[in-house]
mmCIF file of C-alpha atoms in Angstrom:
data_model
loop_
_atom_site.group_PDB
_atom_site.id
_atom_site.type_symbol
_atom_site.label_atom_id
_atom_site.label_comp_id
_atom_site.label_asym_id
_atom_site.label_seq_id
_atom_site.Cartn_x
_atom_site.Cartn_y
_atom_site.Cartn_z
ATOM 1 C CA UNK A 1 -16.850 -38.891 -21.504
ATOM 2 C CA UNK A 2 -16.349 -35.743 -19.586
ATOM 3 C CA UNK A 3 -15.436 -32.764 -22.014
ATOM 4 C CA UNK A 4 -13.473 -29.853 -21.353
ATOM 5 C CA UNK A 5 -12.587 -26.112 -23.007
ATOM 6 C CA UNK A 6 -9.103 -25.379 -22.750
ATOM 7 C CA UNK A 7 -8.470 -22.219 -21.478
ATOM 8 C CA UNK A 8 -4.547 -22.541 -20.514
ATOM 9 C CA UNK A 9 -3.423 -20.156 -17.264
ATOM 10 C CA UNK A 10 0.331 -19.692 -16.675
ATOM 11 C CA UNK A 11 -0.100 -19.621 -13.205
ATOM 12 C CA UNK A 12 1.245 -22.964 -12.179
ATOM 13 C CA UNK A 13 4.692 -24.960 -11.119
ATOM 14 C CA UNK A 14 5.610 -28.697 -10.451
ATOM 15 C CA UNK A 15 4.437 -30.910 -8.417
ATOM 16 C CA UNK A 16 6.648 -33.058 -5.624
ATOM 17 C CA UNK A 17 4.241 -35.578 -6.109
ATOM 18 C CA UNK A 18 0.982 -37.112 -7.701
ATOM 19 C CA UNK A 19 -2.116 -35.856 -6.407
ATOM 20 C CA UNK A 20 -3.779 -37.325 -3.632
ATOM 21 C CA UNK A 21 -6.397 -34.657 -2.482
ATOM 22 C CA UNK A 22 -9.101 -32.687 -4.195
ATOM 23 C CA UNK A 23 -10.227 -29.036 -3.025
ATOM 24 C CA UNK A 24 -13.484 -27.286 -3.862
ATOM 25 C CA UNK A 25 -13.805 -23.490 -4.220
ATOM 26 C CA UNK A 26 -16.101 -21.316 -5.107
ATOM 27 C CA UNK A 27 -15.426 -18.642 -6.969
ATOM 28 C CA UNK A 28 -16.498 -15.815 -4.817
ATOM 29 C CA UNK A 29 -17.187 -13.101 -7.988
ATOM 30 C CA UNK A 30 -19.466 -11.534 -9.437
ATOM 31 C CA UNK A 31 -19.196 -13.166 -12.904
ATOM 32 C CA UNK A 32 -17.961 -16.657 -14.079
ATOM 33 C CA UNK A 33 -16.296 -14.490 -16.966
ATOM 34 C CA UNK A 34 -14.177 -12.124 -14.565
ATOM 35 C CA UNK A 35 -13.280 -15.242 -12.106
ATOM 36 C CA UNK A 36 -11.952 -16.891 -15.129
ATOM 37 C CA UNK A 37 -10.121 -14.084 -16.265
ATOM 38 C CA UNK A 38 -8.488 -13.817 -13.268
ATOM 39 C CA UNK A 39 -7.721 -16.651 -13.019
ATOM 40 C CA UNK A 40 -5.678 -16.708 -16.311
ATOM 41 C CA UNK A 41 -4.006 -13.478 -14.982
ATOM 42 C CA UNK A 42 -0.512 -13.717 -14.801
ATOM 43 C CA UNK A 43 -0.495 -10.505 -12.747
ATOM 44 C CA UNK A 44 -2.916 -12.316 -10.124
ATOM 45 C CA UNK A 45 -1.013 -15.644 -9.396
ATOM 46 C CA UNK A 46 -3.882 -17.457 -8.823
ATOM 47 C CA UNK A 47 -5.556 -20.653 -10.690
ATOM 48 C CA UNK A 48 -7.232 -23.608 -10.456
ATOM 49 C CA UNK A 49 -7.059 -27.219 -12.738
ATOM 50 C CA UNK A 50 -10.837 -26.145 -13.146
ATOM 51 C CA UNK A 51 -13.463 -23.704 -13.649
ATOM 52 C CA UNK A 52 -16.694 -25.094 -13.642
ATOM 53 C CA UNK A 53 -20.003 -22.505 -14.716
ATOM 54 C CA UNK A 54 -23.285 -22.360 -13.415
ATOM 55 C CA UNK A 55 -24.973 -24.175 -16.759
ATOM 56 C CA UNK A 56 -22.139 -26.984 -16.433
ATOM 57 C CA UNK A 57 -19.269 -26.181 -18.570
ATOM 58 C CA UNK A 58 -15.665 -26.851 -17.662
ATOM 59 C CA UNK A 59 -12.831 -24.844 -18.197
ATOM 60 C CA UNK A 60 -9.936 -26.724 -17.811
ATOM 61 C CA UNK A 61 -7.077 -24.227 -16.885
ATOM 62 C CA UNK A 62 -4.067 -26.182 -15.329
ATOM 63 C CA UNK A 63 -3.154 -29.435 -16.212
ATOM 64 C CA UNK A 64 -3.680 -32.270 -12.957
ATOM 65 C CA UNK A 65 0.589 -32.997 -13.379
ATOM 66 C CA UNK A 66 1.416 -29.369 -12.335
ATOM 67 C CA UNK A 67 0.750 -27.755 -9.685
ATOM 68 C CA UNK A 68 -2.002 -25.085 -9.741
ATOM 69 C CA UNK A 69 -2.393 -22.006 -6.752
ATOM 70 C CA UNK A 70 -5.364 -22.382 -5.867
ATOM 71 C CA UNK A 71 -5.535 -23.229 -1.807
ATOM 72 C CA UNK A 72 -2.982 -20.868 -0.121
ATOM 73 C CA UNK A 73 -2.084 -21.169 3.227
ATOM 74 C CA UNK A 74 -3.747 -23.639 4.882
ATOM 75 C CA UNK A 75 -3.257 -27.551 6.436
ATOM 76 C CA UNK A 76 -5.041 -30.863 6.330
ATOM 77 C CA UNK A 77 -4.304 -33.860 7.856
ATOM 78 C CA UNK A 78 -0.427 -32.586 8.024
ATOM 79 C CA UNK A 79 -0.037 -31.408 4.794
ATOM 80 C CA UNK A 80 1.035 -27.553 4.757
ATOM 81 C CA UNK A 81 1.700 -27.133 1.221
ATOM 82 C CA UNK A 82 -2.345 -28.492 -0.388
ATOM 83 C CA UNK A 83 -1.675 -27.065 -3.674
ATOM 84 C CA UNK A 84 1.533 -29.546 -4.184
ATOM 85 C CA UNK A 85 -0.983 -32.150 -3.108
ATOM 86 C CA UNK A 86 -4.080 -31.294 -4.873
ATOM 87 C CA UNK A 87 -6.978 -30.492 -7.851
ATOM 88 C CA UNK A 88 -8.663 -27.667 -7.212
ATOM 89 C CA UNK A 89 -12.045 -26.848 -8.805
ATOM 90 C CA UNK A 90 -13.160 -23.671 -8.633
ATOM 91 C CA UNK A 91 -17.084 -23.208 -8.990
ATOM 92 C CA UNK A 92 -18.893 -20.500 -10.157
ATOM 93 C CA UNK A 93 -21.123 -18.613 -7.653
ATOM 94 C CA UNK A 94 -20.717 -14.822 -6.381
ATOM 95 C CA UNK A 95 -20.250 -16.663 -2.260
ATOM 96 C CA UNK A 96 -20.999 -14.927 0.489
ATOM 97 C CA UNK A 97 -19.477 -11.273 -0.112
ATOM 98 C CA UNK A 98 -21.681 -10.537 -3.505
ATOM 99 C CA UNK A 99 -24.675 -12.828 -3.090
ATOM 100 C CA UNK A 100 -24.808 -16.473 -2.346
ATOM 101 C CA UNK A 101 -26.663 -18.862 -4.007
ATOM 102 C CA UNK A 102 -27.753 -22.427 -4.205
ATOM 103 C CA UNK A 103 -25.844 -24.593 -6.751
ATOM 104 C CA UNK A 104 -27.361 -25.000 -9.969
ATOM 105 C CA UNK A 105 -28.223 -28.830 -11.227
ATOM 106 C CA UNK A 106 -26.424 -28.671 -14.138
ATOM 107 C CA UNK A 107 -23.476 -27.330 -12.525
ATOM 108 C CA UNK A 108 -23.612 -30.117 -9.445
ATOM 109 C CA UNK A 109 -24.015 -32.647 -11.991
ATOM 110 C CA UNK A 110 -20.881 -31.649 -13.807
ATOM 111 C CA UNK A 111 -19.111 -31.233 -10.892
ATOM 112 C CA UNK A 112 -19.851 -35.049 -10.000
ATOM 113 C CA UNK A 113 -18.967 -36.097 -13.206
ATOM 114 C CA UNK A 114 -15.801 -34.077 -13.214
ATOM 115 C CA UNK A 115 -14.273 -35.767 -9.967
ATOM 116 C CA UNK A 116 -15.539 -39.085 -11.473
ATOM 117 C CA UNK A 117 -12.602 -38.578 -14.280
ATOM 118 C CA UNK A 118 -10.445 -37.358 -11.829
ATOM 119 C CA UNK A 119 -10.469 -40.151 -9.610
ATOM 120 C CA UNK A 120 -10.420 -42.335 -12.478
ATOM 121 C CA UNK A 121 -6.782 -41.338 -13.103
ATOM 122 C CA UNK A 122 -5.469 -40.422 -9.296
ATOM 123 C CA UNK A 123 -5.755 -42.755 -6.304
ATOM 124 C CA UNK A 124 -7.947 -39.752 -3.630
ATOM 125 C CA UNK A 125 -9.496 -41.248 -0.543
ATOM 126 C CA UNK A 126 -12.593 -39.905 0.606
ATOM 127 C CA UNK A 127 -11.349 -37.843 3.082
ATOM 128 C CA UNK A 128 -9.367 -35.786 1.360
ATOM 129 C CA UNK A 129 -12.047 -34.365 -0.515
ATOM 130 C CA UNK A 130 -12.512 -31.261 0.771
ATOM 131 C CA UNK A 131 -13.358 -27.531 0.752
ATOM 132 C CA UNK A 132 -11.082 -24.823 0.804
ATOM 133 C CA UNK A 133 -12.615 -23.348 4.495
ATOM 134 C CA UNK A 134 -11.427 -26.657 5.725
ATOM 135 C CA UNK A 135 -7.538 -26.157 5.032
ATOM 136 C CA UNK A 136 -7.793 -22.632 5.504
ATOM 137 C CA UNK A 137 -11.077 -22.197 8.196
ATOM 138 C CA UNK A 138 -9.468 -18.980 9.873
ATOM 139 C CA UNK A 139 -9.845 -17.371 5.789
ATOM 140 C CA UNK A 140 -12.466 -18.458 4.022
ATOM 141 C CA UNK A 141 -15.781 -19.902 3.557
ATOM 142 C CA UNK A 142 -16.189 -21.895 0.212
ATOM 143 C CA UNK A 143 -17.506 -23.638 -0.993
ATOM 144 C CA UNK A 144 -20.001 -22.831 1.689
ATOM 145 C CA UNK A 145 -23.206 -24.759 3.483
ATOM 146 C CA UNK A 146 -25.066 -24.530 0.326
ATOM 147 C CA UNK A 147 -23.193 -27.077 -1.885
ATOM 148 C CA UNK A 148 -24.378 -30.500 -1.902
ATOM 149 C CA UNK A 149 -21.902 -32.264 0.094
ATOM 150 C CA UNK A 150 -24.363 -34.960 0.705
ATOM 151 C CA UNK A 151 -25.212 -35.127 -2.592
ATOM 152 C CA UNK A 152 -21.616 -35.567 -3.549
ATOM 153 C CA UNK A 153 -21.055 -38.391 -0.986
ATOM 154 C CA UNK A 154 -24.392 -40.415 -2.430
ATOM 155 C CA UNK A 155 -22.593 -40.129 -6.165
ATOM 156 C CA UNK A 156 -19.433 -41.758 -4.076
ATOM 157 C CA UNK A 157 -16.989 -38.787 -3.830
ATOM 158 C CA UNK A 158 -16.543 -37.568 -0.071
ATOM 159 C CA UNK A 159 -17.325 -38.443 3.320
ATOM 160 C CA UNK A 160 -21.197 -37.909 4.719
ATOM 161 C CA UNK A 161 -22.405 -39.164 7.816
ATOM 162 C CA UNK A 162 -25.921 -38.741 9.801
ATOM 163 C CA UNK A 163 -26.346 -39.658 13.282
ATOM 164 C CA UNK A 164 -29.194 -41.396 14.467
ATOM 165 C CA UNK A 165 -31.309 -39.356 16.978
ATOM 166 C CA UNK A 166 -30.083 -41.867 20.300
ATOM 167 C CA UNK A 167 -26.697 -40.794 19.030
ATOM 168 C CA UNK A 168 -27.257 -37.940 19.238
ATOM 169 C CA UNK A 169 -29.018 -37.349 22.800
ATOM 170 C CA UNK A 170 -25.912 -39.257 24.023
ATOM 171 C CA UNK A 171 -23.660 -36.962 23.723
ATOM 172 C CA UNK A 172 -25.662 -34.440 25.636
ATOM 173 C CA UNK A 173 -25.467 -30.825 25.624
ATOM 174 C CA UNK A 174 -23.211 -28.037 24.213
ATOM 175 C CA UNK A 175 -19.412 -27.600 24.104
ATOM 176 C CA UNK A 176 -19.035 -23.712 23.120
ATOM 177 C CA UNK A 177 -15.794 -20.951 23.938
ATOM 178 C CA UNK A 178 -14.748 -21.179 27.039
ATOM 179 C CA UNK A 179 -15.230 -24.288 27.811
ATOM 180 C CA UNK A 180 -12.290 -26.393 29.352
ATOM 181 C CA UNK A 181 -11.577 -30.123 30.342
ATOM 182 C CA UNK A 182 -12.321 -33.263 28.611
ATOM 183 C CA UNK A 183 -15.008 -32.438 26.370
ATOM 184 C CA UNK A 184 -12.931 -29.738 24.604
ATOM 185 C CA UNK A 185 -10.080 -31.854 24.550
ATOM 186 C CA UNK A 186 -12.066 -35.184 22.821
ATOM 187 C CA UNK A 187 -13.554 -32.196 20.403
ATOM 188 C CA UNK A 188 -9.991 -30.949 19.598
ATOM 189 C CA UNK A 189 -8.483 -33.827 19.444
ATOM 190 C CA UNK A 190 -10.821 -35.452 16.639
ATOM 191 C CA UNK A 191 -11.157 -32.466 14.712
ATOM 192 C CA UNK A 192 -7.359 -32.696 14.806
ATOM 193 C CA UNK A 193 -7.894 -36.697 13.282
ATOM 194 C CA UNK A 194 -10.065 -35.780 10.881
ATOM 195 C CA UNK A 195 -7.769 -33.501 9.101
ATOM 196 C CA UNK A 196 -7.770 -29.913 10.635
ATOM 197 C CA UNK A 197 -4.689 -27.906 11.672
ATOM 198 C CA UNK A 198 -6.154 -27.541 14.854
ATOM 199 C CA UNK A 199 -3.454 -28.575 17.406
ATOM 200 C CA UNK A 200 -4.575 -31.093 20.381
ATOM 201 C CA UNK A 201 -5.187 -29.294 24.169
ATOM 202 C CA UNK A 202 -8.210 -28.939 26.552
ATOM 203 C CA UNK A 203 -9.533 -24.962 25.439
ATOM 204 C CA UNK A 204 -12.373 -24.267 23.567
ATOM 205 C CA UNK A 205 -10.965 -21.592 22.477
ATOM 206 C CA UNK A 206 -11.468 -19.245 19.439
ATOM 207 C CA UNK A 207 -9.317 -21.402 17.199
ATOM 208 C CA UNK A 208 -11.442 -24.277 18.739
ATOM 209 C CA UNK A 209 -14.557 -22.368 17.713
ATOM 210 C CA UNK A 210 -13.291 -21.304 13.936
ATOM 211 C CA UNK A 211 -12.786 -24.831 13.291
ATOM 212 C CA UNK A 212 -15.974 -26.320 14.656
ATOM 213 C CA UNK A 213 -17.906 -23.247 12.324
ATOM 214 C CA UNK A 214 -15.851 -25.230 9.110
ATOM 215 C CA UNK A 215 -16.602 -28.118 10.029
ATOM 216 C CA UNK A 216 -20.531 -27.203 10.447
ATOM 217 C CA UNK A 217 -20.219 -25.323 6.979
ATOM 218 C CA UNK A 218 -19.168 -28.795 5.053
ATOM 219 C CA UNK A 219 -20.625 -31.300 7.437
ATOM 220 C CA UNK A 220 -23.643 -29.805 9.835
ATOM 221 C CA UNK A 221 -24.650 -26.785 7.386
ATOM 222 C CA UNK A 222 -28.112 -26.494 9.271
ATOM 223 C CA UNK A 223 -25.619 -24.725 12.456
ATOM 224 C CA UNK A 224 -22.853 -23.067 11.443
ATOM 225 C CA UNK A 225 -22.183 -20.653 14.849
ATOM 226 C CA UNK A 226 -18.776 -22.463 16.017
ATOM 227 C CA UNK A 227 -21.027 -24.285 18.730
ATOM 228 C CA UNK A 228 -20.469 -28.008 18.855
ATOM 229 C CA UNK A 229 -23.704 -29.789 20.449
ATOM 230 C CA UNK A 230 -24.764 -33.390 20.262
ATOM 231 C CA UNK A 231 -25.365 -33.655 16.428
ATOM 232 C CA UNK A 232 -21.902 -31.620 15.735
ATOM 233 C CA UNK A 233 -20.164 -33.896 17.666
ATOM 234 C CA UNK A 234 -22.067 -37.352 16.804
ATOM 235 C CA UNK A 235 -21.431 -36.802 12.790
ATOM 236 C CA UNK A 236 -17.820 -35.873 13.820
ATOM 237 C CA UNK A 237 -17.676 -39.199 15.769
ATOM 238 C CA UNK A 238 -19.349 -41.227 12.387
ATOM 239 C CA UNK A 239 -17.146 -39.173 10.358
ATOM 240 C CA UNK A 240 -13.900 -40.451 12.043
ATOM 241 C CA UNK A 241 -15.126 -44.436 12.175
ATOM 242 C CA UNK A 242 -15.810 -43.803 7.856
ATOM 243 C CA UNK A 243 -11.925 -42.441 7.853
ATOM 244 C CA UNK A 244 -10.444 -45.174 9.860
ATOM 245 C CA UNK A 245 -12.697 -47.835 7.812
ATOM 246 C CA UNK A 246 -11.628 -46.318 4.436
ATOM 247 C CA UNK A 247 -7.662 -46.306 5.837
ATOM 248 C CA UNK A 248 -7.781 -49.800 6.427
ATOM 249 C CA UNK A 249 -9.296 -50.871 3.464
ATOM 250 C CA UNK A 250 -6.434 -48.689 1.595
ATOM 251 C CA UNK A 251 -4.419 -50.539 2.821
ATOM 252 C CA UNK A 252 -6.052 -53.907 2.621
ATOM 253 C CA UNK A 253 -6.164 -52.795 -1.127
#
């Protein structure tokens, strides 16, 4: 059993709805203490359901039946308002502005175990387990290339795919800004399927190239420069059959 230390924040509403997606954050601070803080604020207005530290406690902050501010502006997969739709955990680590670090075990293990009992009581596919740069890839970063996503995915929470090296050389070269024609538009277009806001059209343009970097950060963390070559474009490919699959079996279900 998953255990948690209250510490209530008033920053919250009501929902429109149960929860159906989960967003990951990091905390992007110098201290757990002073994220948590904040968060509790009332002068910030800003939360999360969670709060979980580097040696693996949780701070449960907001309960899952209201609706925490945690995402901001932001869409996936159509949805333009994620915090009525979603959890968000926030995880301790200072991110990119005050020095970024790898995840500690303890905290990726509670993490795991923490969307465990989450799912246990809300019905979240796979692919709407997500970080905040994907909602919002044009504002932030986090939870950032070094979390575990595959790690996550192997304990059954999230989407992970790896291309096989023919799949790979298939697809050929690069597709970068400034590219035009049917390769940007396939690119666009599936990034679009999988769940970005990016809007469908045949530029590979700098919106193009902010969501290709968010995708890289969650999916292809060994390039994240907004260039999509063959391996960028074959896990987006595997990524979109494991959404369709998991669709239809939601609905088989």
């Amino acid at each position: 059993m998953t255990s948690y230390i209250d510490a209530p924040s008033p920053n919250f509403d009501a929902r429109r709805a149960p929860p159906d997606m989960l967003v990951l954050h990091y905390t992007g601070m110098q201290t757990g203490e002073a994220a948590l803080a904040r968060l509790r604020d009332p002068e910030a207005k800003v939360s999360a359901h969670y709060l979980v530290e580097e040696d693996g406690r949780i701070f449960q902050l907001v309960p899952e039946e209201r609706r925490a501010w945690h995402a901001g502006r932001g869409v996936w997969q159509g949805e333009d308002d994620c915090n009525a739709a979603s959890i968000g955990i926030e995880i301790v680590n200072p991110g990119h502005e005050f020095g970024y670090r790898a995840f500690p075990e303890a905290q990726v293990a509670a993490v795991i175990a923490l969307i465990d009992d989450i799912r246990s009581r809300w019905s979240i596919p796979d692919n709407r387990i997500i970080a905040h740069s994907d909602l919002a890839p044009d504002r932030k970063e986090d939870p950032g290339e070094l979390f575990p996503w595959k790690r996550l995915a192997e304990a059954g929470h999230g989407l992970w795919f790896e291309p096989a090296p023919e799949r790979i050389q298939a697809l050929g070269g690069l597709l970068q800004k400034g590219d035009q024609g049917i390769g940007a538009m396939v690119l666009r277009a599936g990034l679009h399927r999988l769940g970005y806001g990016l809007k469908p059209g045949g530029d590979y343009d700098a919106e193009t190239e902010t969501a290709v970097r968010a995708f890289q950060r969650h999916w292809r963390p060994a390039r994240i420069d907004g260039v999509a070559d063959g391996e960028t474009r074959a896990r987006l490919v595997g990524l979109l059959q494991l959404a369709s699959a998991e669709s239809v079996t939601g609905v088989l279900n």
